[in-house]
Every structure is written in structure tokens, then in C-alpha cells.
Coordinates of C-alpha atoms and ligand atoms in Angstrom, one line a residue:
M1 CA 81.1 96.2 59.9
L2 CA 81.3 93.5 62.3
K3 CA 78.3 90.9 62.4
L4 CA 76.2 90.0 66.1
D5 CA 74.2 86.4 65.8
L6 CA 72.2 85.9 68.8
S7 CA 70.8 82.6 66.9
N8 CA 72.0 80.5 69.5
A9 CA 71.0 82.4 72.6
S10 CA 67.2 83.2 71.0
S11 CA 65.7 79.9 72.8
F12 CA 67.0 81.7 76.2
L13 CA 65.6 84.5 75.2
S14 CA 61.9 85.6 75.6
Q15 CA 60.0 87.0 72.4
D16 CA 60.3 90.9 73.5
Y17 CA 63.3 90.5 75.9
L18 CA 64.7 93.6 73.4
S19 CA 61.0 95.2 72.7
S20 CA 60.6 95.8 76.1
R21 CA 64.2 97.9 77.0
M22 CA 63.8 99.3 74.2
E23 CA 62.6 102.4 76.0
A24 CA 65.6 102.4 78.8
L25 CA 67.9 101.5 75.5
E26 CA 67.0 105.1 74.2
Q27 CA 67.3 106.9 77.1
A28 CA 71.2 105.6 77.7
R29 CA 71.8 106.1 74.2
V30 CA 70.4 109.9 74.9
M31 CA 72.5 110.1 77.9
L32 CA 76.2 108.8 76.2
A33 CA 75.3 111.0 73.9
E34 CA 75.0 114.1 76.2
H35 CA 77.4 113.3 78.3
N36 CA 74.4 113.9 80.6
G37 CA 74.0 110.3 82.8
P38 CA 75.7 108.8 85.7
G39 CA 79.2 109.7 85.7
G40 CA 78.9 111.8 82.5
D41 CA 81.7 114.1 82.9
F42 CA 83.8 110.8 81.7
T43 CA 82.3 109.7 78.2
G44 CA 84.5 111.5 76.0
W45 CA 85.5 108.7 74.6
V46 CA 81.7 108.5 72.8
R47 CA 82.9 110.5 70.0
L48 CA 86.7 110.3 70.4
P49 CA 87.5 108.1 67.2
V50 CA 86.6 111.4 65.5
E51 CA 87.2 114.0 68.0
Y52 CA 90.7 113.4 68.5
D53 CA 93.7 116.6 69.2
K54 CA 94.4 115.7 65.3
E55 CA 98.4 117.8 66.6
E56 CA 99.2 115.4 69.1
F57 CA 98.2 111.8 66.9
A58 CA 100.9 113.0 64.5
R59 CA 103.5 114.0 67.8
I60 CA 102.6 110.0 68.4
Q61 CA 103.1 108.7 64.8
A62 CA 106.6 111.1 64.8
A63 CA 107.8 109.8 68.2
A64 CA 106.8 106.4 67.5
K65 CA 109.3 106.3 64.5
K66 CA 111.3 107.7 66.6
I67 CA 110.8 105.5 69.0
R68 CA 111.4 102.7 66.5
S69 CA 114.2 103.8 65.2
D70 CA 116.4 104.3 67.6
S71 CA 115.1 101.4 70.6
D72 CA 115.6 97.5 70.2
V73 CA 112.9 97.4 73.1
L74 CA 109.6 99.9 74.8
V75 CA 109.4 99.6 78.1
V76 CA 105.6 100.8 78.5
I77 CA 105.2 101.2 82.3
G78 CA 101.4 101.1 83.3
I79 CA 98.9 98.7 85.1
G80 CA 94.8 98.8 84.4
G81 CA 93.5 101.0 81.4
S82 CA 97.5 102.5 81.2
Y83 CA 97.9 99.1 80.1
L84 CA 95.6 96.3 79.2
G85 CA 94.4 98.0 75.8
A86 CA 97.9 98.1 73.7
R87 CA 99.0 94.7 75.6
A88 CA 95.6 93.8 73.7
V89 CA 95.9 95.0 70.7
I90 CA 99.2 94.7 69.8
E91 CA 98.6 91.3 70.4
L92 CA 96.0 90.6 68.8
L93 CA 97.0 92.0 65.4
G94 CA 99.8 89.9 65.8
S95 CA 100.8 87.5 67.8
A96 CA 100.8 85.9 71.8
D97 CA 104.3 84.5 71.5
H98 CA 107.0 87.3 70.5
K99 CA 109.1 84.6 69.3
L100 CA 107.4 83.6 66.6
A101 CA 105.8 87.8 65.7
P102 CA 109.1 89.5 66.8
N103 CA 108.0 92.9 67.0
K104 CA 110.8 95.6 66.5
P105 CA 111.3 97.4 68.8
E106 CA 109.8 94.6 70.4
I107 CA 107.1 96.5 73.7
F108 CA 108.1 94.4 77.0
F109 CA 105.1 95.7 79.5
A110 CA 106.3 96.6 83.4
G111 CA 104.3 98.5 85.8
N112 CA 101.2 95.8 86.3
G113 CA 101.8 94.0 89.2
L114 CA 104.4 94.0 91.9
S115 CA 107.1 91.2 91.0
T116 CA 110.3 91.3 91.6
D117 CA 111.1 88.6 89.5
A118 CA 109.0 89.6 86.9
M119 CA 111.4 92.9 87.1
G120 CA 114.4 92.1 87.3
D121 CA 114.5 89.0 84.7
L122 CA 113.2 92.2 82.0
I123 CA 116.4 94.7 83.0
D124 CA 118.6 90.7 83.2
Y125 CA 117.3 91.6 78.6
L126 CA 117.7 94.9 78.4
E127 CA 121.5 94.6 78.8
G128 CA 123.7 95.3 76.2
K129 CA 120.1 97.0 74.4
D130 CA 119.3 100.1 73.3
W131 CA 115.4 100.8 74.5
S132 CA 113.3 103.5 75.9
I133 CA 110.4 103.9 78.1
N134 CA 106.4 105.3 77.8
I135 CA 104.8 105.6 81.5
I136 CA 101.7 105.8 81.7
S137 CA 99.7 107.2 84.0
K138 CA 97.0 109.4 84.3
S139 CA 96.8 110.2 87.9
G140 CA 100.7 109.4 88.5
T141 CA 100.1 108.6 91.9
T142 CA 99.9 105.0 91.5
T143 CA 102.1 102.4 93.1
E144 CA 102.8 99.5 90.8
P145 CA 103.9 102.3 87.4
A146 CA 105.4 104.4 90.2
V147 CA 108.0 102.0 91.8
A148 CA 108.9 101.0 88.4
F149 CA 108.8 103.8 86.3
R150 CA 111.8 105.7 89.5
V151 CA 113.3 101.7 89.0
F152 CA 114.0 101.9 85.3
K153 CA 114.5 105.0 85.1
G154 CA 117.9 105.1 87.3
L155 CA 118.3 102.0 84.9
L156 CA 118.0 103.9 82.3
E157 CA 119.7 107.6 83.5
E158 CA 122.6 105.1 84.1
K159 CA 123.0 104.2 80.6
Y160 CA 122.5 106.8 78.4
G161 CA 123.2 108.7 81.3
K162 CA 120.5 111.9 82.5
E163 CA 120.9 115.2 79.0
E164 CA 120.1 111.4 76.4
A165 CA 117.9 109.8 79.0
R166 CA 115.2 112.0 79.1
K167 CA 114.8 112.4 75.2
R168 CA 113.9 109.2 75.8
I169 CA 111.5 109.1 78.3
Y170 CA 107.3 109.2 77.2
A171 CA 105.1 110.3 79.8
T172 CA 101.3 109.5 78.6
T173 CA 99.1 111.6 82.0
D174 CA 96.8 114.3 81.9
A175 CA 97.3 117.3 80.7
H176 CA 97.1 119.8 84.2
K177 CA 97.6 117.4 87.0
G178 CA 99.3 114.2 89.3
A179 CA 103.2 113.3 90.1
L180 CA 104.3 112.4 86.7
K181 CA 103.0 116.0 85.1
G182 CA 105.1 117.7 87.9
L183 CA 108.0 115.0 87.1
A184 CA 107.4 115.2 83.0
D185 CA 107.0 119.4 83.2
A186 CA 110.4 119.5 85.4
E187 CA 112.4 116.9 83.9
G188 CA 110.7 117.8 80.1
Y189 CA 109.7 114.2 78.6
E190 CA 107.6 114.3 75.9
E191 CA 103.9 114.5 77.5
F192 CA 101.3 112.9 75.5
V193 CA 97.3 113.2 77.4
V194 CA 95.1 111.4 78.7
P195 CA 92.0 113.5 78.5
D196 CA 89.9 114.3 81.9
A197 CA 86.8 113.1 80.2
V198 CA 88.8 109.5 78.9
G199 CA 88.9 107.2 82.0
G200 CA 90.9 104.8 82.0
R201 CA 89.6 101.5 80.9
Y202 CA 87.9 103.3 77.5
S203 CA 91.3 104.8 76.7
V204 CA 92.4 103.3 74.6
L205 CA 92.3 104.9 71.7
T206 CA 93.7 108.2 72.9
A207 CA 98.4 108.2 73.3
V208 CA 97.8 106.2 76.5
G209 CA 97.3 102.5 74.0
L210 CA 98.1 104.6 70.3
L211 CA 101.9 104.9 71.4
P212 CA 103.1 101.9 72.5
I213 CA 100.8 100.4 69.2
A214 CA 101.7 102.8 66.7
V215 CA 105.6 101.5 68.1
A216 CA 104.6 98.0 68.0
G217 CA 104.0 99.1 63.4
V218 CA 100.5 98.6 64.0
D219 CA 98.4 101.3 61.4
I220 CA 97.2 103.5 64.2
E221 CA 95.5 106.0 61.3
A222 CA 93.9 102.2 60.0
L223 CA 92.7 101.7 63.3
M224 CA 90.9 105.4 64.7
A225 CA 88.9 105.0 60.5
G226 CA 88.1 102.0 61.9
S227 CA 86.7 102.8 65.7
A228 CA 84.7 105.6 63.7
E229 CA 82.9 103.3 61.5
A230 CA 81.5 101.9 64.0
M231 CA 80.6 104.8 66.0
D232 CA 78.7 106.3 63.1
V233 CA 76.6 103.0 62.7
L234 CA 76.1 102.4 66.8
A235 CA 75.1 105.8 67.5
K236 CA 71.7 104.8 64.7
P237 CA 69.1 104.1 67.8
G238 CA 67.0 101.0 66.3
A239 CA 65.9 97.4 66.9
D240 CA 68.9 96.2 64.5
N241 CA 71.7 98.3 67.1
I242 CA 74.4 95.0 67.3
A243 CA 75.1 97.7 70.3
W244 CA 71.2 97.6 71.4
Q245 CA 70.7 93.7 71.1
Y246 CA 74.0 92.9 72.7
A247 CA 73.0 94.8 75.8
A248 CA 69.6 94.1 75.8
A249 CA 70.4 90.3 75.6
R250 CA 72.8 90.3 77.8
N251 CA 71.1 92.3 80.9
A252 CA 67.7 89.5 79.8
L253 CA 70.0 86.9 80.4
Y254 CA 71.8 88.5 83.8
D255 CA 67.6 89.5 84.9
A256 CA 66.6 85.4 83.4
G257 CA 69.8 84.5 86.1
K258 CA 72.8 84.3 85.2
S259 CA 75.5 85.1 86.4
V260 CA 78.4 85.1 84.5
E261 CA 80.1 85.7 80.7
L262 CA 82.9 84.5 78.8
L263 CA 83.9 86.3 76.2
V264 CA 85.5 83.6 74.3
G265 CA 88.5 83.9 71.4
Y266 CA 89.6 81.2 68.4
E267 CA 92.9 82.6 68.4
P268 CA 95.4 82.7 71.5
S269 CA 96.9 86.5 70.0
F270 CA 92.9 87.5 71.3
R271 CA 94.4 86.3 75.6
F272 CA 93.8 90.0 75.5
F273 CA 92.0 91.5 74.3
A274 CA 89.7 89.4 76.6
E275 CA 92.2 90.6 79.7
W276 CA 90.8 94.5 78.4
W277 CA 87.3 93.4 77.5
K278 CA 87.6 91.7 81.0
Q279 CA 88.5 95.3 83.2
L280 CA 85.4 97.4 80.7
Y281 CA 82.6 95.3 81.9
G282 CA 83.9 94.6 85.8
E283 CA 85.2 97.8 86.5
S284 CA 81.7 99.6 84.4
E285 CA 78.9 97.2 86.2
G286 CA 80.9 95.4 89.2
K287 CA 79.2 97.1 91.9
D288 CA 75.9 98.0 93.5
G289 CA 76.1 94.2 94.5
K290 CA 75.2 94.0 91.1
G291 CA 77.1 93.0 87.6
L292 CA 77.2 89.9 85.3
L293 CA 81.5 89.0 86.5
P294 CA 83.6 89.0 83.3
A295 CA 85.5 85.9 82.0
S296 CA 87.2 84.2 79.2
V297 CA 88.5 81.4 77.8
E298 CA 90.5 80.7 75.1
F299 CA 89.3 77.7 72.6
T300 CA 89.9 74.9 72.2
A301 CA 92.7 75.3 74.5
D302 CA 90.4 75.6 77.7
L303 CA 87.8 72.9 76.1
H304 CA 90.0 70.3 77.0
S305 CA 89.9 71.4 81.0
M306 CA 87.4 74.2 82.0
G307 CA 84.7 72.6 78.7
Q308 CA 83.5 70.2 81.1
Y309 CA 82.2 72.9 83.8
I310 CA 81.0 74.5 81.0
Q311 CA 79.1 72.0 79.4
Q312 CA 78.0 70.4 82.7
G313 CA 78.7 72.9 85.5
Q314 CA 76.4 74.8 87.8
R315 CA 74.5 76.6 84.8
I316 CA 75.1 80.4 86.3
L317 CA 77.0 80.9 82.7
L318 CA 76.7 83.0 78.5
E319 CA 79.4 83.0 76.2
T320 CA 79.8 85.6 74.6
V321 CA 82.3 84.4 71.4
V322 CA 84.6 86.1 69.1
K323 CA 85.3 85.0 65.3
F324 CA 87.1 85.7 62.7
S325 CA 85.8 84.6 60.0
K326 CA 89.3 85.1 57.2
S327 CA 93.0 83.2 58.6
R328 CA 96.2 85.6 57.8
R329 CA 97.4 81.8 55.8
T330 CA 96.5 78.3 54.7
I331 CA 97.7 75.3 56.3
T332 CA 96.4 72.3 54.1
I333 CA 96.3 69.2 56.1
P334 CA 99.0 66.7 54.7
N335 CA 97.8 62.9 53.6
D336 CA 99.2 60.1 55.3
P337 CA 99.3 56.9 52.7
D338 CA 99.7 54.6 55.9
N339 CA 96.9 56.6 58.0
V340 CA 97.8 55.5 61.6
D341 CA 96.4 58.4 62.7
G342 CA 92.8 57.5 61.0
L343 CA 93.0 61.9 60.2
N344 CA 93.1 60.8 56.2
F345 CA 89.5 61.9 56.2
L346 CA 90.3 65.6 56.1
S347 CA 93.4 65.3 54.0
G348 CA 93.0 68.1 51.4
K349 CA 91.0 69.9 54.0
P350 CA 92.4 73.6 55.8
L351 CA 93.3 73.4 58.8
Q352 CA 90.7 76.8 59.6
F353 CA 88.0 74.2 57.9
V354 CA 88.6 71.8 60.6
A355 CA 89.1 75.6 63.0
E356 CA 85.2 76.0 62.0
Q357 CA 83.1 73.1 62.4
A358 CA 85.2 72.3 66.2
M359 CA 83.2 75.8 66.7
R360 CA 80.3 75.1 65.3
G361 CA 80.1 71.8 67.2
T362 CA 81.2 73.5 70.1
L363 CA 78.3 76.4 70.0
L364 CA 75.6 73.9 69.5
A365 CA 76.9 71.5 72.4
H366 CA 77.0 74.8 75.0
V367 CA 73.8 75.4 74.4
D368 CA 72.4 72.5 74.5
G369 CA 73.6 72.0 77.3
G370 CA 72.2 75.6 79.2
V371 CA 74.5 78.0 77.5
P372 CA 73.6 80.4 75.8
N373 CA 76.4 82.0 73.0
L374 CA 76.5 85.1 71.1
V375 CA 78.5 85.7 68.9
V376 CA 80.2 88.4 67.0
E377 CA 81.0 88.1 64.1
A378 CA 84.7 89.5 62.8
D379 CA 86.2 89.9 59.4
A380 CA 90.1 89.4 59.2
R381 CA 92.4 90.0 61.9
D382 CA 93.5 93.5 60.8
E383 CA 93.0 97.5 62.2
R384 CA 90.0 98.1 61.0
T385 CA 88.4 95.5 62.1
V386 CA 90.6 95.9 65.9
G387 CA 89.1 99.3 65.6
Q388 CA 85.6 98.4 65.4
L389 CA 86.1 95.9 67.9
I390 CA 86.9 97.8 70.3
Y391 CA 83.9 100.7 70.0
F392 CA 81.7 97.7 69.9
F393 CA 82.5 97.2 73.4
E394 CA 82.8 101.0 75.1
Y395 CA 79.5 101.6 73.3
A396 CA 77.6 98.4 74.2
C397 CA 79.2 98.5 77.8
G398 CA 77.8 101.5 78.0
L399 CA 74.2 101.5 77.6
S400 CA 75.0 97.8 79.5
G401 CA 75.7 99.8 82.5
Y402 CA 73.1 102.5 81.9
L403 CA 70.1 99.5 81.5
L404 CA 71.5 97.6 84.2
G405 CA 70.9 101.0 87.0
V406 CA 74.8 101.9 88.3
N407 CA 76.9 104.7 87.0
P408 CA 79.3 102.5 84.5
F409 CA 82.0 105.0 84.8
D410 CA 84.0 104.7 88.3
Q411 CA 84.9 102.4 89.8
P412 CA 85.5 103.7 93.6
G413 CA 85.6 99.6 95.2
V414 CA 88.9 99.6 93.5
E415 CA 90.5 102.0 96.7
A416 CA 89.8 99.6 99.1
Y417 CA 92.9 97.8 98.3
K418 CA 94.8 100.8 97.9
K419 CA 94.0 102.3 100.9
N420 CA 95.7 99.1 103.0
M421 CA 98.4 99.0 100.4
F422 CA 99.3 102.0 101.5
A423 CA 99.0 102.2 105.1
L424 CA 100.7 99.1 105.7
L425 CA 103.4 100.3 104.3
G426 CA 103.8 103.0 105.8
K427 CA 102.2 105.8 104.2
P428 CA 102.3 109.4 106.0
G429 CA 98.9 110.2 107.1
Y430 CA 98.1 106.3 107.6
E431 CA 99.1 105.8 110.4
E432 CA 95.4 104.8 111.8
Q433 CA 94.3 102.4 109.2
K434 CA 98.4 100.1 109.9
A435 CA 97.3 99.6 113.4
A436 CA 94.1 98.3 113.0
L437 CA 95.4 96.2 109.7
E438 CA 98.0 95.1 111.7
A439 CA 96.3 93.8 114.1
R440 CA 93.5 91.5 112.2
L441 CA 96.6 90.2 110.7
Ligands
PA5_501 O1 90.5 102.4 85.0 C1 91.3 102.9 86.2 O2 90.4 103.4 86.1 C2 91.9 101.7 86.4 O3 92.1 100.8 85.8 C3 93.4 103.0 86.4 O4 93.6 102.5 84.4 C4 94.4 101.9 86.8 O5 94.5 102.1 88.3 C5 95.7 103.3 86.8 O6 95.5 104.2 86.9 P1 96.3 105.0 86.9 O7 96.4 105.8 85.3 O8 96.2 106.0 87.0 O9 97.7 105.1 86.7

């Protein structure tokens, strides 16, 4: 199981930071367990690692097998909670660079923005390849994926004909309602469900994440088993519960004036896990004028760009470091008889040793510079550990939101830009807003 080291934050925390929050944490635990706190209708993710649809899980595995056998590329269309979790897990367990650790089939993500050129590049890349689509949208009406789906569905039908294209489109959406549900029913696409009680940013362990993740060759049973392990451990109340400690520490640091939490990774493949984490915490806590701003950095690369600010800029930061203790490989630093670069004192040492000292040195420097460091210690970069990390951060996020006094399971602010965009695009029903916005622009 993961470990949490708070020793490099202790000088910034009062003695009673945890004990003074135990009552509120217990209330939060009960609200999550009994689904009766604010947003309780969207806490279906709490027991998801064991209470999931086993029949659907088998269908996900079968669909993944088919896609692996008949496609060079899977185009995964979705945005936000219907996108980030799958990419986070696929990259963290593989590589940030497709060329270095190619998935077979390759997975490309579309519909997560509105860039014409990015879409065009992918369209060119698909030329001459066999491919399939997984369209993911709970509402079925989100503009970015809906537009992308129109385009890629058209191309797929052009290539294979309507009948065969139908067999290459997999729709993950609401069980009962929405535009995508209607279309999937009418066309006869294979369908997977975003459960009613699970919001987008908590949905990675549903078909939303699991189908693309399985297509990438990840063992989704081991992923679920890892998350179930974390669920069992973190459900137990008490001061030694690491989700309680993490939620309490970040809440205490926020109360003490910190306003930005940087998630720190040392693996390039961790980048999209950090993007997933930012959505999780940003959408869950950033409301009512409250909340730590979630941001992320990749060390040691960003020590040469953001390092200056972290060390000496505004003292508003805390860092949460996710540390993987084992590399998958060993690379030893060679000896150089000329020693022109003066690095022979490292000859024969594993690169991992150098990385560890960089991590330790950075941590102490940042603490000396006034940045508390919370360290989540993970073991290997494998399915089990990643399942634990997902559940740990989700559960701690639910606790954190309740400690902060917000509803961690809604996202009313996301609507504001959508309404303006619909109005400016001329969607019927938005005529008045359109005129008002145009006048301002
Ligand atoms: O967390 C959320 O609710 C959002 O990020 C959604 O996941 C995102 O807007 C996509 O929504 P949908 O799946 O309905 O297309």
C-alpha cells in the first residue's frame, strides 16, 4: 500500500492540525460511506472497486480484444472526465512518448479541444490504417467530442461502409438518456455505461477509463484489485489513515495561507496523471471563492524553469510529491578515463541513485525556501499501485471537499463558458445572450 510522509511539512503544521480536524473527517467519512452529504448522489465511486458491473467488465475485455485484433489505431473521443483518466493511466503505465513504447493498437485522443490542425494531423495519420472509435460522453451533448465524433464517424463510414463502421464504434454514455445514447441505440453500436452515481472526474474506473485502458494492454483486473486494496485500507477511520492525513494537512496549509498545491512527478509518464489530478481537485474544490489552486510540475526538467519561483517566489505554495521507489530498469553511469566532465565520482552508480539524490536535495531546498512537502510514496509503476493512487486521490478529494465546506461533486462553473459558446455559435434558444455578448466584444 502507498505511504504518506509528512515529515517535510511538519514545521509548517501545528501540533493539532490532525486532531482538530478528526471530528470533521469522521463526518466526511460517514457522508461518503452513506452517500448523504452534499452531492451524495454522485458518490457511487466510493465502492466502485468492488461494486462494479461484472458482466459489463467482461464485455469491456472482449471489446478490447476485438479492437486489438482488428485495429492499428483506436481513436478515443472525449473531454474532461471522459478523457483524462484513460490517458493518465495509459501513459503512466506505458510512456509519455508513443514512439518509445508504442501501444498496439496505438491510442489517440480526440475531441478534447477544438484545434483544426490537431484534428487534421490525426486524420492524415489514419490514412491507410485500420481503426476504431470509442466515443465517450456522459451527457452526449458536449460540443468538443460531439463535433469530433461527427467528423471521425463520417471518415470511418467512408472507409468501411456504414455496416462495418457500426461494428467499429463503441459508445460509452449514460444508461438511459442523452443524444449519444439515442444515436447508439439507433445505430446499434456496442454500448458501455457511465453510471448515474459517478461524475466525470471520478469515472476512470468505469468503462469511461477501462475500455481504452484495456485496449492499451493494461491488466484492468489488477488495476481494480489495487484500487480495492486502497478502498479497504482507507475506509478505516483514524489518525493513521493516510487519506485523512493528506486531507487534513492540505486543509491546514490552506488555512495557514497556502493557495497553490503543486503535484510533483519525477517521471515524464506521470504528466497526464497530474492533469487528471488537477481536474479532480480543481473541479471538486474550486468553488464558492475557495480552494487550493491545483497545478503540476515535472522534475527535474521544471527545476530549470519553475524551480526559481518555487524556491523564492511568492510563498503561497505547497508541494505534493508522488515518488515511485523502483525503476523498471537499471542504467549504470559509465566510467570515462579522461573524466573531462568531472563525473567519475558517479561511475558505476545507477542513474536511479542520482535521481534519488536530486529528489532528496530538492525536497530539502524547497522546505528551506518555505514550501511544505507532502510525499506520497508508491512502489513500482504497475497496475496495482496505479489503482491505489487513483483511489487514494479520489477518496482524499472527497474528504478534502467536505473539510473545505463545499460540494465536491458538482461543477456549476463549467457551464458559464459553454453558454457563451453556444450563444456565439448561434444555437437556437440563445438569441438574446448572443446579442448581448456580441455587443461586448
Ligand atoms: O467532470 C466533469 O463533469 C466534466 O469534466 C465532464 O466530464 C466533461 O465536461 C465531459 O462531459 P461529458 O462526458 O458529458 O461529455
